[in-house]
């Protein structure tokens, strides 16, 4: 059984999608929020999952917050730490501690639109396709090896709300998929900084580049 710790800051719909996926071999050991008022905590409690708060406002500096957060995470012996709408920039020390077992979902097709307000920026840029990315976390923000991406069209009458809703549907598909691959031991980080997924039906040695969802 692999222990999963999920970090949230708000509504927690991606966390909920992962919990509801009931991935064989995965145990959601804890949901941790940096905000006491995060809506997703209620869902975790109702599911009987350990729900914890490490309030970033209680710490004078990023380093102290990350150390307290790591202590709470490690109390649940995580095999995988999942950032699901966790809106804090993490220190290099924190990222290194969980290297290879820390993943994030970002609401754009990285490397386009790292950072905040991705849907608004996609609309302003006039792109025809937008989407979401699950990636391993590395010290550079929104820049780690890509596990899986999903693409959605940008429609002529889209606004931020309609576009983000379309992307969110895909987030709820690809994040449980990425966690499932990890739990099944089917993800491999390559020396070149990419990710391969084990697929017995693929040619050669059975390792392939993850497909794009659309
Ligand atoms: C999601 O769209 C996720 O991609 C985004 O926050 C939202 C959280 O929604 N994450 C980031 O922007 C990280 N930089 P949720 O709380 O309902 O899962």
PDB file of C-alpha atoms and ligand atoms in Angstrom:
ATOM      1  CA  UNK A   1       0.000   0.000   0.000  1.00  0.00           C
ATOM      2  CA  UNK A   2       1.364   3.419  -0.959  1.00  0.00           C
ATOM      3  CA  UNK A   3       0.683   6.363   1.355  1.00  0.00           C
ATOM      4  CA  UNK A   4      -0.436   9.538  -0.369  1.00  0.00           C
ATOM      5  CA  UNK A   5      -0.438  12.940   1.326  1.00  0.00           C
ATOM      6  CA  UNK A   6      -2.415  15.625  -0.505  1.00  0.00           C
ATOM      7  CA  UNK A   7      -1.775  19.340   0.059  1.00  0.00           C
ATOM      8  CA  UNK A   8      -4.539  21.846  -0.642  1.00  0.00           C
ATOM      9  CA  UNK A   9      -5.223  25.549  -0.127  1.00  0.00           C
ATOM     10  CA  UNK A  10      -8.874  25.865  -1.128  1.00  0.00           C
ATOM     11  CA  UNK A  11     -11.827  24.082  -2.623  1.00  0.00           C
ATOM     12  CA  UNK A  12      -9.959  20.802  -3.104  1.00  0.00           C
ATOM     13  CA  UNK A  13     -11.830  19.454  -6.116  1.00  0.00           C
ATOM     14  CA  UNK A  14      -8.696  17.751  -7.470  1.00  0.00           C
ATOM     15  CA  UNK A  15      -8.086  16.155  -4.080  1.00  0.00           C
ATOM     16  CA  UNK A  16     -11.687  14.969  -4.158  1.00  0.00           C
ATOM     17  CA  UNK A  17     -11.242  13.487  -7.641  1.00  0.00           C
ATOM     18  CA  UNK A  18      -8.183  11.553  -6.452  1.00  0.00           C
ATOM     19  CA  UNK A  19      -9.981  10.282  -3.334  1.00  0.00           C
ATOM     20  CA  UNK A  20     -13.070   9.299  -5.333  1.00  0.00           C
ATOM     21  CA  UNK A  21     -10.916   7.408  -7.862  1.00  0.00           C
ATOM     22  CA  UNK A  22     -10.239   4.795  -5.156  1.00  0.00           C
ATOM     23  CA  UNK A  23      -6.930   3.881  -6.719  1.00  0.00           C
ATOM     24  CA  UNK A  24      -5.984   0.296  -5.862  1.00  0.00           C
ATOM     25  CA  UNK A  25      -2.831   0.177  -3.761  1.00  0.00           C
ATOM     26  CA  UNK A  26      -3.187   3.816  -2.666  1.00  0.00           C
ATOM     27  CA  UNK A  27      -4.149   5.006   0.782  1.00  0.00           C
ATOM     28  CA  UNK A  28      -4.896   8.710   1.241  1.00  0.00           C
ATOM     29  CA  UNK A  29      -2.998   9.094   4.496  1.00  0.00           C
ATOM     30  CA  UNK A  30      -3.718  12.787   5.053  1.00  0.00           C
ATOM     31  CA  UNK A  31      -4.994  16.004   3.524  1.00  0.00           C
ATOM     32  CA  UNK A  32      -3.076  19.049   4.718  1.00  0.00           C
ATOM     33  CA  UNK A  33      -4.041  22.677   4.124  1.00  0.00           C
ATOM     34  CA  UNK A  34      -2.056  25.849   4.703  1.00  0.00           C
ATOM     35  CA  UNK A  35      -5.382  27.665   5.177  1.00  0.00           C
ATOM     36  CA  UNK A  36      -7.723  26.808   8.067  1.00  0.00           C
ATOM     37  CA  UNK A  37     -10.759  27.791   5.952  1.00  0.00           C
ATOM     38  CA  UNK A  38      -9.964  25.578   2.931  1.00  0.00           C
ATOM     39  CA  UNK A  39     -13.253  24.110   1.718  1.00  0.00           C
ATOM     40  CA  UNK A  40     -11.654  20.776   0.862  1.00  0.00           C
ATOM     41  CA  UNK A  41     -10.938  19.983   4.514  1.00  0.00           C
ATOM     42  CA  UNK A  42     -14.631  19.246   5.138  1.00  0.00           C
ATOM     43  CA  UNK A  43     -14.689  16.632   2.409  1.00  0.00           C
ATOM     44  CA  UNK A  44     -11.580  14.956   3.833  1.00  0.00           C
ATOM     45  CA  UNK A  45     -13.108  14.852   7.311  1.00  0.00           C
ATOM     46  CA  UNK A  46     -16.343  13.360   5.950  1.00  0.00           C
ATOM     47  CA  UNK A  47     -14.274  10.672   4.227  1.00  0.00           C
ATOM     48  CA  UNK A  48     -12.544   9.805   7.490  1.00  0.00           C
ATOM     49  CA  UNK A  49      -9.193  11.026   6.171  1.00  0.00           C
ATOM     50  CA  UNK A  50      -6.783  12.745   8.567  1.00  0.00           C
ATOM     51  CA  UNK A  51      -7.289  16.458   7.841  1.00  0.00           C
ATOM     52  CA  UNK A  52      -4.619  18.813   9.138  1.00  0.00           C
ATOM     53  CA  UNK A  53      -3.834  22.522   8.964  1.00  0.00           C
ATOM     54  CA  UNK A  54      -0.364  24.023   8.945  1.00  0.00           C
ATOM     55  CA  UNK A  55      -1.211  27.714   8.768  1.00  0.00           C
ATOM     56  CA  UNK A  56       1.503  29.599   6.895  1.00  0.00           C
ATOM     57  CA  UNK A  57       0.499  32.805   8.704  1.00  0.00           C
ATOM     58  CA  UNK A  58       1.768  31.296  11.967  1.00  0.00           C
ATOM     59  CA  UNK A  59       5.349  31.198  10.674  1.00  0.00           C
ATOM     60  CA  UNK A  60       7.700  34.155  10.298  1.00  0.00           C
ATOM     61  CA  UNK A  61       9.457  32.878   7.176  1.00  0.00           C
ATOM     62  CA  UNK A  62       9.010  30.472   4.306  1.00  0.00           C
ATOM     63  CA  UNK A  63      11.753  28.178   5.665  1.00  0.00           C
ATOM     64  CA  UNK A  64      10.019  27.792   9.038  1.00  0.00           C
ATOM     65  CA  UNK A  65       6.659  27.099   7.405  1.00  0.00           C
ATOM     66  CA  UNK A  66       8.130  24.507   5.045  1.00  0.00           C
ATOM     67  CA  UNK A  67       9.904  22.776   7.942  1.00  0.00           C
ATOM     68  CA  UNK A  68       6.648  22.549   9.915  1.00  0.00           C
ATOM     69  CA  UNK A  69       4.804  21.368   6.828  1.00  0.00           C
ATOM     70  CA  UNK A  70       7.419  18.664   6.190  1.00  0.00           C
ATOM     71  CA  UNK A  71       7.146  17.503   9.781  1.00  0.00           C
ATOM     72  CA  UNK A  72       3.367  17.092   9.438  1.00  0.00           C
ATOM     73  CA  UNK A  73       3.731  15.370   6.044  1.00  0.00           C
ATOM     74  CA  UNK A  74       6.377  12.962   7.338  1.00  0.00           C
ATOM     75  CA  UNK A  75       4.137  11.954  10.251  1.00  0.00           C
ATOM     76  CA  UNK A  76       2.066  10.164   7.581  1.00  0.00           C
ATOM     77  CA  UNK A  77       5.018   8.303   5.977  1.00  0.00           C
ATOM     78  CA  UNK A  78       4.283   9.464   2.439  1.00  0.00           C
ATOM     79  CA  UNK A  79       5.329   7.572  -0.666  1.00  0.00           C
ATOM     80  CA  UNK A  80       3.895  10.412  -2.735  1.00  0.00           C
ATOM     81  CA  UNK A  81       3.066  14.043  -1.948  1.00  0.00           C
ATOM     82  CA  UNK A  82       0.391  15.529  -4.205  1.00  0.00           C
ATOM     83  CA  UNK A  83      -0.029  19.291  -4.581  1.00  0.00           C
ATOM     84  CA  UNK A  84      -3.676  19.870  -5.453  1.00  0.00           C
ATOM     85  CA  UNK A  85      -4.294  23.591  -5.666  1.00  0.00           C
ATOM     86  CA  UNK A  86      -1.616  24.225  -3.031  1.00  0.00           C
ATOM     87  CA  UNK A  87      -0.895  27.901  -3.521  1.00  0.00           C
ATOM     88  CA  UNK A  88       2.428  28.358  -1.727  1.00  0.00           C
ATOM     89  CA  UNK A  89       5.849  28.660  -3.309  1.00  0.00           C
ATOM     90  CA  UNK A  90       8.036  25.953  -1.765  1.00  0.00           C
ATOM     91  CA  UNK A  91      11.665  26.296  -0.722  1.00  0.00           C
ATOM     92  CA  UNK A  92      14.392  24.363  -2.518  1.00  0.00           C
ATOM     93  CA  UNK A  93      15.034  22.399   0.697  1.00  0.00           C
ATOM     94  CA  UNK A  94      11.414  21.229   0.775  1.00  0.00           C
ATOM     95  CA  UNK A  95      11.422  20.298  -2.900  1.00  0.00           C
ATOM     96  CA  UNK A  96      14.705  18.375  -2.542  1.00  0.00           C
ATOM     97  CA  UNK A  97      13.382  16.447   0.453  1.00  0.00           C
ATOM     98  CA  UNK A  98      10.573  15.012  -1.692  1.00  0.00           C
ATOM     99  CA  UNK A  99      12.467  14.756  -4.987  1.00  0.00           C
ATOM    100  CA  UNK A 100      10.842  12.192  -7.265  1.00  0.00           C
ATOM    101  CA  UNK A 101       7.774  11.838  -5.036  1.00  0.00           C
ATOM    102  CA  UNK A 102       6.250  15.316  -5.271  1.00  0.00           C
ATOM    103  CA  UNK A 103       3.799  16.135  -8.060  1.00  0.00           C
ATOM    104  CA  UNK A 104       1.689  19.166  -8.934  1.00  0.00           C
ATOM    105  CA  UNK A 105      -1.181  20.029 -11.231  1.00  0.00           C
ATOM    106  CA  UNK A 106      -1.036  23.348 -13.047  1.00  0.00           C
ATOM    107  CA  UNK A 107      -3.892  24.901 -15.040  1.00  0.00           C
ATOM    108  CA  UNK A 108      -2.074  25.462 -18.344  1.00  0.00           C
ATOM    109  CA  UNK A 109      -0.130  23.611 -20.969  1.00  0.00           C
ATOM    110  CA  UNK A 110       3.321  24.119 -19.475  1.00  0.00           C
ATOM    111  CA  UNK A 111       5.738  25.634 -20.322  1.00  0.00           C
ATOM    112  CA  UNK A 112       3.080  28.151 -21.413  1.00  0.00           C
ATOM    113  CA  UNK A 113       1.619  30.322 -18.657  1.00  0.00           C
ATOM    114  CA  UNK A 114       3.462  29.317 -15.472  1.00  0.00           C
ATOM    115  CA  UNK A 115       2.358  31.207 -12.360  1.00  0.00           C
ATOM    116  CA  UNK A 116      -1.042  32.722 -11.653  1.00  0.00           C
ATOM    117  CA  UNK A 117      -4.140  33.742 -13.673  1.00  0.00           C
ATOM    118  CA  UNK A 118      -3.441  31.188 -16.386  1.00  0.00           C
ATOM    119  CA  UNK A 119      -6.925  31.220 -17.931  1.00  0.00           C
ATOM    120  CA  UNK A 120      -7.045  35.008 -18.196  1.00  0.00           C
ATOM    121  CA  UNK A 121      -3.572  35.065 -19.727  1.00  0.00           C
ATOM    122  CA  UNK A 122      -4.487  32.337 -22.216  1.00  0.00           C
ATOM    123  CA  UNK A 123      -7.516  34.381 -23.322  1.00  0.00           C
ATOM    124  CA  UNK A 124      -5.430  37.548 -23.582  1.00  0.00           C
ATOM    125  CA  UNK A 125      -2.790  35.740 -25.626  1.00  0.00           C
ATOM    126  CA  UNK A 126      -5.443  34.530 -28.064  1.00  0.00           C
ATOM    127  CA  UNK A 127      -4.289  30.907 -27.999  1.00  0.00           C
ATOM    128  CA  UNK A 128      -6.602  28.379 -29.664  1.00  0.00           C
ATOM    129  CA  UNK A 129      -5.809  25.544 -27.273  1.00  0.00           C
ATOM    130  CA  UNK A 130      -5.285  25.572 -23.534  1.00  0.00           C
ATOM    131  CA  UNK A 131      -5.189  22.843 -20.909  1.00  0.00           C
ATOM    132  CA  UNK A 132      -3.563  21.418 -17.836  1.00  0.00           C
ATOM    133  CA  UNK A 133      -0.347  19.680 -16.843  1.00  0.00           C
ATOM    134  CA  UNK A 134       0.673  17.237 -14.131  1.00  0.00           C
ATOM    135  CA  UNK A 135       4.390  17.441 -13.474  1.00  0.00           C
ATOM    136  CA  UNK A 136       7.049  16.413 -10.994  1.00  0.00           C
ATOM    137  CA  UNK A 137       8.041  19.377  -8.854  1.00  0.00           C
ATOM    138  CA  UNK A 138      11.549  20.781  -9.152  1.00  0.00           C
ATOM    139  CA  UNK A 139      12.943  23.969  -7.566  1.00  0.00           C
ATOM    140  CA  UNK A 140      11.966  26.169 -10.526  1.00  0.00           C
ATOM    141  CA  UNK A 141       8.273  27.062 -10.245  1.00  0.00           C
ATOM    142  CA  UNK A 142       5.953  25.185 -12.645  1.00  0.00           C
ATOM    143  CA  UNK A 143       8.883  23.771 -14.526  1.00  0.00           C
ATOM    144  CA  UNK A 144       9.384  20.099 -13.652  1.00  0.00           C
ATOM    145  CA  UNK A 145       9.200  16.990 -15.857  1.00  0.00           C
ATOM    146  CA  UNK A 146       5.761  16.602 -17.424  1.00  0.00           C
ATOM    147  CA  UNK A 147       3.806  13.442 -16.531  1.00  0.00           C
ATOM    148  CA  UNK A 148       0.595  14.039 -18.470  1.00  0.00           C
ATOM    149  CA  UNK A 149      -1.214  16.900 -20.190  1.00  0.00           C
ATOM    150  CA  UNK A 150      -4.779  17.431 -21.369  1.00  0.00           C
ATOM    151  CA  UNK A 151      -5.770  19.863 -24.097  1.00  0.00           C
ATOM    152  CA  UNK A 152      -9.027  21.799 -24.414  1.00  0.00           C
ATOM    153  CA  UNK A 153     -10.152  24.179 -27.170  1.00  0.00           C
ATOM    154  CA  UNK A 154     -10.486  27.899 -26.492  1.00  0.00           C
ATOM    155  CA  UNK A 155     -13.867  28.957 -27.887  1.00  0.00           C
ATOM    156  CA  UNK A 156     -14.738  32.369 -29.324  1.00  0.00           C
ATOM    157  CA  UNK A 157     -17.174  33.254 -26.553  1.00  0.00           C
ATOM    158  CA  UNK A 158     -15.071  31.930 -23.668  1.00  0.00           C
ATOM    159  CA  UNK A 159     -14.478  33.954 -20.539  1.00  0.00           C
ATOM    160  CA  UNK A 160     -12.247  33.020 -17.623  1.00  0.00           C
ATOM    161  CA  UNK A 161     -15.029  31.053 -15.916  1.00  0.00           C
ATOM    162  CA  UNK A 162     -16.062  28.959 -18.916  1.00  0.00           C
ATOM    163  CA  UNK A 163     -12.464  28.211 -19.855  1.00  0.00           C
ATOM    164  CA  UNK A 164     -11.395  27.278 -16.328  1.00  0.00           C
ATOM    165  CA  UNK A 165     -14.459  25.009 -15.975  1.00  0.00           C
ATOM    166  CA  UNK A 166     -13.504  23.189 -19.196  1.00  0.00           C
ATOM    167  CA  UNK A 167      -9.929  22.777 -17.977  1.00  0.00           C
ATOM    168  CA  UNK A 168     -11.059  21.590 -14.536  1.00  0.00           C
ATOM    169  CA  UNK A 169     -12.999  18.684 -16.058  1.00  0.00           C
ATOM    170  CA  UNK A 170      -9.733  17.519 -17.592  1.00  0.00           C
ATOM    171  CA  UNK A 171      -7.789  18.083 -14.380  1.00  0.00           C
ATOM    172  CA  UNK A 172     -10.149  15.676 -12.644  1.00  0.00           C
ATOM    173  CA  UNK A 173      -9.346  13.062 -15.307  1.00  0.00           C
ATOM    174  CA  UNK A 174      -5.584  13.370 -15.557  1.00  0.00           C
ATOM    175  CA  UNK A 175      -4.601  13.843 -11.909  1.00  0.00           C
ATOM    176  CA  UNK A 176      -6.046  10.511 -10.716  1.00  0.00           C
ATOM    177  CA  UNK A 177      -4.451   8.918 -13.794  1.00  0.00           C
ATOM    178  CA  UNK A 178      -1.018  10.299 -12.899  1.00  0.00           C
ATOM    179  CA  UNK A 179      -1.371   9.154  -9.279  1.00  0.00           C
ATOM    180  CA  UNK A 180      -2.456   5.710 -10.498  1.00  0.00           C
ATOM    181  CA  UNK A 181       0.644   5.421 -12.683  1.00  0.00           C
ATOM    182  CA  UNK A 182       2.867   6.448  -9.787  1.00  0.00           C
ATOM    183  CA  UNK A 183       1.257   3.967  -7.399  1.00  0.00           C
ATOM    184  CA  UNK A 184       1.595   1.188  -9.972  1.00  0.00           C
ATOM    185  CA  UNK A 185       5.309   1.995 -10.311  1.00  0.00           C
ATOM    186  CA  UNK A 186       4.828   2.856 -13.955  1.00  0.00           C
ATOM    187  CA  UNK A 187       6.492   6.307 -13.990  1.00  0.00           C
ATOM    188  CA  UNK A 188      10.168   6.768 -14.667  1.00  0.00           C
ATOM    189  CA  UNK A 189      12.161  10.015 -14.626  1.00  0.00           C
ATOM    190  CA  UNK A 190      14.684  10.005 -17.447  1.00  0.00           C
ATOM    191  CA  UNK A 191      18.229  11.340 -17.326  1.00  0.00           C
ATOM    192  CA  UNK A 192      17.203  13.897 -19.940  1.00  0.00           C
ATOM    193  CA  UNK A 193      14.642  15.407 -17.563  1.00  0.00           C
ATOM    194  CA  UNK A 194      11.544  13.781 -19.023  1.00  0.00           C
ATOM    195  CA  UNK A 195       9.047  11.206 -17.831  1.00  0.00           C
ATOM    196  CA  UNK A 196       8.253   7.826 -19.322  1.00  0.00           C
ATOM    197  CA  UNK A 197       5.322   5.616 -18.473  1.00  0.00           C
ATOM    198  CA  UNK A 198       5.384   1.838 -18.539  1.00  0.00           C
ATOM    199  CA  UNK A 199       2.946   0.537 -21.130  1.00  0.00           C
ATOM    200  CA  UNK A 200       3.175  -3.177 -21.861  1.00  0.00           C
ATOM    201  CA  UNK A 201       1.524  -2.634 -25.238  1.00  0.00           C
ATOM    202  CA  UNK A 202       4.147  -0.120 -26.369  1.00  0.00           C
ATOM    203  CA  UNK A 203       7.035  -1.225 -28.551  1.00  0.00           C
ATOM    204  CA  UNK A 204      10.675  -1.782 -27.621  1.00  0.00           C
ATOM    205  CA  UNK A 205      11.140  -2.055 -23.854  1.00  0.00           C
ATOM    206  CA  UNK A 206       7.570  -1.069 -22.995  1.00  0.00           C
ATOM    207  CA  UNK A 207       8.416   2.445 -21.770  1.00  0.00           C
ATOM    208  CA  UNK A 208       6.727   5.235 -23.665  1.00  0.00           C
ATOM    209  CA  UNK A 209       5.978   8.942 -23.500  1.00  0.00           C
ATOM    210  CA  UNK A 210       2.654   9.537 -21.745  1.00  0.00           C
ATOM    211  CA  UNK A 211      -0.180  10.306 -24.172  1.00  0.00           C
ATOM    212  CA  UNK A 212      -1.812  13.697 -24.497  1.00  0.00           C
ATOM    213  CA  UNK A 213      -5.448  13.650 -23.396  1.00  0.00           C
ATOM    214  CA  UNK A 214      -7.943  15.573 -25.504  1.00  0.00           C
TER     215      UNK A 214
HETATM  216  C1  LIG B   1      -6.704  23.903 -10.007  1.00  0.00           C
HETATM  217  O1  LIG B   1      -7.176  24.443 -11.204  1.00  0.00           O
HETATM  218  C2  LIG B   1      -5.203  23.724 -10.065  1.00  0.00           C
HETATM  219  O2  LIG B   1      -4.724  23.402 -11.337  1.00  0.00           O
HETATM  220  C3  LIG B   1      -4.733  25.090  -9.649  1.00  0.00           C
HETATM  221  O3  LIG B   1      -5.601  25.495  -8.640  1.00  0.00           O
HETATM  222  C4  LIG B   1      -6.878  24.885  -8.852  1.00  0.00           C
HETATM  223  C5  LIG B   1      -7.253  24.203  -7.573  1.00  0.00           C
HETATM  224  O4  LIG B   1      -8.567  23.733  -7.631  1.00  0.00           O
HETATM  225  N1  LIG B   1      -3.382  25.058  -9.196  1.00  0.00           N
HETATM  226  C6  LIG B   1      -2.528  26.050  -9.351  1.00  0.00           C
HETATM  227  O5  LIG B   1      -2.825  27.102  -9.883  1.00  0.00           O
HETATM  228  C7  LIG B   1      -1.153  25.783  -8.807  1.00  0.00           C
HETATM  229  N2  LIG B   1      -0.248  26.805  -9.215  1.00  0.00           N
HETATM  230  P1  LIG B   1      -9.066  22.677  -6.574  1.00  0.00           P
HETATM  231  O6  LIG B   1      -8.720  23.245  -5.188  1.00  0.00           O
HETATM  232  O7  LIG B   1     -10.542  22.618  -6.789  1.00  0.00           O
HETATM  233  O8  LIG B   1      -8.355  21.382  -6.829  1.00  0.00           O
END
